[in-house]
Coordinates of C-alpha atoms in Angstrom, one line a residue:
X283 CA -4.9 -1.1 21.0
X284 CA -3.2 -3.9 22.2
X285 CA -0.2 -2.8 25.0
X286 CA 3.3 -4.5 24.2
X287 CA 3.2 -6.7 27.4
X288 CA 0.0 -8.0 26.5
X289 CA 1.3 -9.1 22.8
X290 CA 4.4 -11.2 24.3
X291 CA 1.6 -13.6 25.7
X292 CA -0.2 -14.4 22.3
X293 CA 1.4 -17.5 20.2
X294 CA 2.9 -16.3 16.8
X295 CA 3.0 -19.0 14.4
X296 CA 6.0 -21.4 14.1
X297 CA 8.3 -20.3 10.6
X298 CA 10.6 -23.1 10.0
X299 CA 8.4 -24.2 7.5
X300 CA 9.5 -21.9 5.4
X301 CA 13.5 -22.6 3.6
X302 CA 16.4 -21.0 3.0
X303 CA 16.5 -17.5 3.0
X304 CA 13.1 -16.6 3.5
X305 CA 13.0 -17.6 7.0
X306 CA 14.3 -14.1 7.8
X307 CA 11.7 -12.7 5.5
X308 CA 8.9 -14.3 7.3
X309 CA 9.8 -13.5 10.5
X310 CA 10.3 -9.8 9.3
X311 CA 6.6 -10.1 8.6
X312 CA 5.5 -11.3 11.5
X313 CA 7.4 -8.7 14.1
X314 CA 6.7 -5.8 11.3
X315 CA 3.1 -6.3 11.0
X316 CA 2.8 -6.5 15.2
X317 CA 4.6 -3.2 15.3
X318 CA 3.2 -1.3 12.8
X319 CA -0.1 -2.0 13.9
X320 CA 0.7 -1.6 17.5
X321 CA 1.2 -4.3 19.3
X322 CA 4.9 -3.0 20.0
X323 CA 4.5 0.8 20.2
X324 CA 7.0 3.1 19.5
X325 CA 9.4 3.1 22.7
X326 CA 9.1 -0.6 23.3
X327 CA 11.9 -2.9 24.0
X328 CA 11.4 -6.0 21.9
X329 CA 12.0 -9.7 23.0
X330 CA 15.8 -10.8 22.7
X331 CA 16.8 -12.5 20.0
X332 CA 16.4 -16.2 22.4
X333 CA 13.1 -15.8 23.0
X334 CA 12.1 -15.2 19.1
X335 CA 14.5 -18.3 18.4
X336 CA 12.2 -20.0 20.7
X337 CA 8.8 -18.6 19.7
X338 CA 9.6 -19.2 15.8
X339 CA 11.6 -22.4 16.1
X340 CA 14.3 -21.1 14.2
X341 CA 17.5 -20.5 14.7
X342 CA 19.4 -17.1 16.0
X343 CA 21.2 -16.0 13.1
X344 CA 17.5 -15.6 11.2
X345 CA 16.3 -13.5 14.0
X346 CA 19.8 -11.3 13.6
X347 CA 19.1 -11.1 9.8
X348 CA 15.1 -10.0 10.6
X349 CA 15.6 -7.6 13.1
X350 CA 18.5 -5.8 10.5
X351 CA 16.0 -5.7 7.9
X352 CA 13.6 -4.0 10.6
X353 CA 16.2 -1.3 10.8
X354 CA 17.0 -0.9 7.6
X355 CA 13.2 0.1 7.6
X356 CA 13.5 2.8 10.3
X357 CA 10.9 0.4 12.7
X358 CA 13.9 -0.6 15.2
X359 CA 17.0 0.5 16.7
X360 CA 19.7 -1.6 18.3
X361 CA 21.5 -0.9 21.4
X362 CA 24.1 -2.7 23.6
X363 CA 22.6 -3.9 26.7
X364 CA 19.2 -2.7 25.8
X365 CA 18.0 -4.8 22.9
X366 CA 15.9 -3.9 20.0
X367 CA 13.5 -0.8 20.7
X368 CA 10.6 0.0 18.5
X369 CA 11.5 4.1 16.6
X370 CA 9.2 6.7 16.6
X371 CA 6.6 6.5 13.7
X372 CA 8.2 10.0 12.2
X373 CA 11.2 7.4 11.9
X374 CA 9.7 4.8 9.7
X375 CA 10.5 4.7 5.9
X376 CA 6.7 4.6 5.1
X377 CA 7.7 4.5 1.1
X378 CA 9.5 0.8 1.8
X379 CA 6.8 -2.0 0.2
X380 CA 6.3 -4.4 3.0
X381 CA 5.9 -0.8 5.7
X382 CA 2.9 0.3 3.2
X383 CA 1.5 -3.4 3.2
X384 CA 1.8 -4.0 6.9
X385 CA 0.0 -0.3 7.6
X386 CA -2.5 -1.6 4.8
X387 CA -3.6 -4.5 7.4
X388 CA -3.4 -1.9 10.7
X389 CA -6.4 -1.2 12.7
X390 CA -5.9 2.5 11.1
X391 CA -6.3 1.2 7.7
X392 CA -8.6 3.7 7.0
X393 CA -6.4 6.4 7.7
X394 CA -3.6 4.8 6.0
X395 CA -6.1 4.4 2.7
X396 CA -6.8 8.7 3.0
X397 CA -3.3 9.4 3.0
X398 CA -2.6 7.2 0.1
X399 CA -6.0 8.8 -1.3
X400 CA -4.5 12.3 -0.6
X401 CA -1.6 11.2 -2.4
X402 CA -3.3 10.6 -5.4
X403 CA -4.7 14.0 -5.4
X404 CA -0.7 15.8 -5.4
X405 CA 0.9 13.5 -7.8
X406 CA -1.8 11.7 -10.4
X407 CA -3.7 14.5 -11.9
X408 CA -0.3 16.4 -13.1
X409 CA 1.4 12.7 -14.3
X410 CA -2.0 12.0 -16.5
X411 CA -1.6 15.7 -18.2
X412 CA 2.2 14.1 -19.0
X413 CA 1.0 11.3 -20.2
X414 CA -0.8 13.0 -22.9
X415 CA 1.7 14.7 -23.7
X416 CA 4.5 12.1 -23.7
X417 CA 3.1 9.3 -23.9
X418 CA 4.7 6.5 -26.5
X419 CA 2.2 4.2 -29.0
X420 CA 3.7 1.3 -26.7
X421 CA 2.7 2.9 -23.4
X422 CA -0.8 4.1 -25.0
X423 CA -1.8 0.1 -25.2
X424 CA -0.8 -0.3 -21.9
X425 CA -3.0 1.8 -20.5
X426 CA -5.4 1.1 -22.5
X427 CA -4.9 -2.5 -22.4
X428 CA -5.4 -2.1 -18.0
X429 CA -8.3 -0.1 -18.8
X430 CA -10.3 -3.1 -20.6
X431 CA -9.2 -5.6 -18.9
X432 CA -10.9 -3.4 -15.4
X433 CA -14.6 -3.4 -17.7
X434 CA -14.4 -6.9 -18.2
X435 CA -13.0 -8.3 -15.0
X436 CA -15.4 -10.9 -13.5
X437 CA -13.4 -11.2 -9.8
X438 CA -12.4 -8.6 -7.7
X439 CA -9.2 -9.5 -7.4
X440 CA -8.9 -8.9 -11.7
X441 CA -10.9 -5.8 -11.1
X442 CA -8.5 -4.5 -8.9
X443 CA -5.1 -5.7 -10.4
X444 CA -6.4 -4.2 -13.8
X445 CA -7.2 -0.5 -11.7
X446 CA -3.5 -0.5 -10.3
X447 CA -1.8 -1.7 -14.0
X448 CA -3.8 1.1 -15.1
X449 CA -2.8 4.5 -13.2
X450 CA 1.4 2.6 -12.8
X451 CA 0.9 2.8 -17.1
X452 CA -0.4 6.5 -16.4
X453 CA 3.0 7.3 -14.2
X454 CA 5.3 5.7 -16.3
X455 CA 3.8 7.0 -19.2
X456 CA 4.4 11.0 -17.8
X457 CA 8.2 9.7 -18.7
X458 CA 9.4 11.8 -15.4
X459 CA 12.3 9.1 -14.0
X460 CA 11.5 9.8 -10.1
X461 CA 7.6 9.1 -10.6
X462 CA 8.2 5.8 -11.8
X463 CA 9.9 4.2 -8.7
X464 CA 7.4 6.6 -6.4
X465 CA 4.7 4.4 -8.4
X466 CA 6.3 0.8 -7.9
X467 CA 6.8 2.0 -4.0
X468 CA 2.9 3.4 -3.5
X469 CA 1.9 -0.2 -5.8
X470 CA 0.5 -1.6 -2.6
X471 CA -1.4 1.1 -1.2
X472 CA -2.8 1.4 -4.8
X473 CA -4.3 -2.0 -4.5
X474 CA -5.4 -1.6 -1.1
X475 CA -7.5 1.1 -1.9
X476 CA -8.8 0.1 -5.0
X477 CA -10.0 -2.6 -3.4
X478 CA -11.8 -1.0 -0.5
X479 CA -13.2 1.0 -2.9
X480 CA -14.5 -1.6 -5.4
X481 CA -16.1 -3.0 -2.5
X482 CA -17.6 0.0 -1.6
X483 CA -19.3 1.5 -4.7
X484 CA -22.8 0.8 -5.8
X485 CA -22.2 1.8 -9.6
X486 CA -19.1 -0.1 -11.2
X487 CA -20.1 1.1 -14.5
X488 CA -19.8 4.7 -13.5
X489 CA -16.6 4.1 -11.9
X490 CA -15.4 2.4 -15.5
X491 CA -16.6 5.7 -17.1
X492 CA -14.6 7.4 -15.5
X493 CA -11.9 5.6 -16.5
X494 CA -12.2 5.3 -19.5
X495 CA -12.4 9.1 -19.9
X496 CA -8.8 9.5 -18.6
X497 CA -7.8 6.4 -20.9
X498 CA -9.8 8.5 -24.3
X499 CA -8.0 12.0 -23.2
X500 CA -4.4 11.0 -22.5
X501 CA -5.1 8.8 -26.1
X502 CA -6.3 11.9 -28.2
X503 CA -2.7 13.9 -25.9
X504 CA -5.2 16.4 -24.3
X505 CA -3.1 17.0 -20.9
X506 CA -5.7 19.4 -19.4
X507 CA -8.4 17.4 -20.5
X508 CA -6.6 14.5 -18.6
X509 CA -6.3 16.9 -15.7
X510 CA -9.4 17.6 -15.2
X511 CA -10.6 13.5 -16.2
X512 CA -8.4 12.5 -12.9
X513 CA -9.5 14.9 -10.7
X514 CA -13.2 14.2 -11.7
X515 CA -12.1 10.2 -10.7
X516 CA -10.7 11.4 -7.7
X517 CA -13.6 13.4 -6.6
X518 CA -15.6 10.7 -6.9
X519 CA -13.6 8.2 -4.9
X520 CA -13.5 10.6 -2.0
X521 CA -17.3 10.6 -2.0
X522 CA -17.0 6.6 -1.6
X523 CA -14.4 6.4 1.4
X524 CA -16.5 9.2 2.9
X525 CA -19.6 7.6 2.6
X526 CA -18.0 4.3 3.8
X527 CA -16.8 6.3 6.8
X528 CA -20.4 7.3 7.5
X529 CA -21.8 3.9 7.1
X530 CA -19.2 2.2 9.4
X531 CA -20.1 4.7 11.8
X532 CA -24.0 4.3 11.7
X533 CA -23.2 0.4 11.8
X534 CA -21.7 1.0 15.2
X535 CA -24.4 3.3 16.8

């Protein structure tokens, strides 16, 4: 892991390129990602807000507006006379959308894709046994719609888009109003995994089986049934990530 001295050195690309109020955005990126995946560590004092000006080639004000939005995130506190200093991890609100996509691209990914995986296994096998209970004719065709659309997706990318529409239409479908923005906030860790795992399995069509077992048991409103269909899914996909673990850890002896 990089130390926070060393990271000062490296050239970070120049944002005025990008307009208007996306300036701050961007340079949120760019300071987010470098802290979450270590570059600052948790303790660190950050540059001040001159020599981002300078490194971006962008004015002070968007550097003011960036670093609020890292608090706002739980990444930084701001102290008089001390600058910006990089919180605790315990600190970090790890349910915010660009925090999950910037731990996403961290050397830890891996870890970050078992936590999201261990998510799964507290939260999606109980919302699929409310979808088949709850479910509505509407949000049946969603689901069912995502779960086509993964069998006949030619790209990865499609593949992988379809997977995510397709457990988001399981969650909103359990019609419980707190899962529903839980689902929109995990979205990206959804994707990330799905497609580590896409890449990763050596039998698509028994992945799409799966699937489509969930899909036919939360369609005929068997909630156990669709219990037991997710948890059969999920089992599977832990076999995957272990596997890949094992692999990647041959590959380097």
């Amino acid at each position: 892991m990089r130390t926070g001295t060393e990271s000062r050195t490296e050239p970070l690309p120049q944002l005025s390129r990008f307009a208007g109020s996306s300036v701050h955005a961007a340079i949120a990126n760019e300071i987010g990602l470098r802290i979450v995946r270590g570059d600052y560590p948790p303790g660190t004092v950050l540059p001040n807000e001159a020599k981002w000006s300078e490194t971006f080639n962008v004015g002070r004000s968007a550097v003011r507006e960036a670093i609020k939005m890292l608090m706002a995130k739980g990444l930084l506190s701001s102290r008089p006379k001390v600058g910006s200093r990089v919180e605790p991890r315990e600190r970090w609100n790890l349910l915010d959308r660009d925090v999950l996509s910037w731990y996403a691209m961290s050397p830890d990914r891996e870890k970050f894709l078992a936590t999201v995986q261990e998510f799964r296994h507290i939260v999606e096998p109980e919302a699929a046994a409310l979808a088949a209970a709850r479910r509505t004719d509407e949000q049946m065709d969603e689901i069912s719609r995502a779960c086509h659309d993964m069998g006949t997706a030619t790209t990865l990318r499609a593949r992988t888009a379809a997977d995510t529409r397709f457990h988001m239409a399981i969650l909103r479908a359990a019609g419980n109003d707190l899962l529903v923005p839980l689902g929109v906030l995990i979205e990206s860790g959804l994707e990330s995994l799905f497609v580590y795992v896409t890449r990763e399995v050596n039998d698509l069509r028994h992945a799409q089986q799966l699937h489509e077992e969930i899909e036919r048991q939360i369609r005929l409103q068997k909630p156990d049934r669709a219990r037991a269909a997710v948890t059969k899914l999920l089992a599977n996909t832990d076999e995957i990530i272990v596997g890949a673990g094992r692999s990647a850890v041959a590959a380097s002896e």
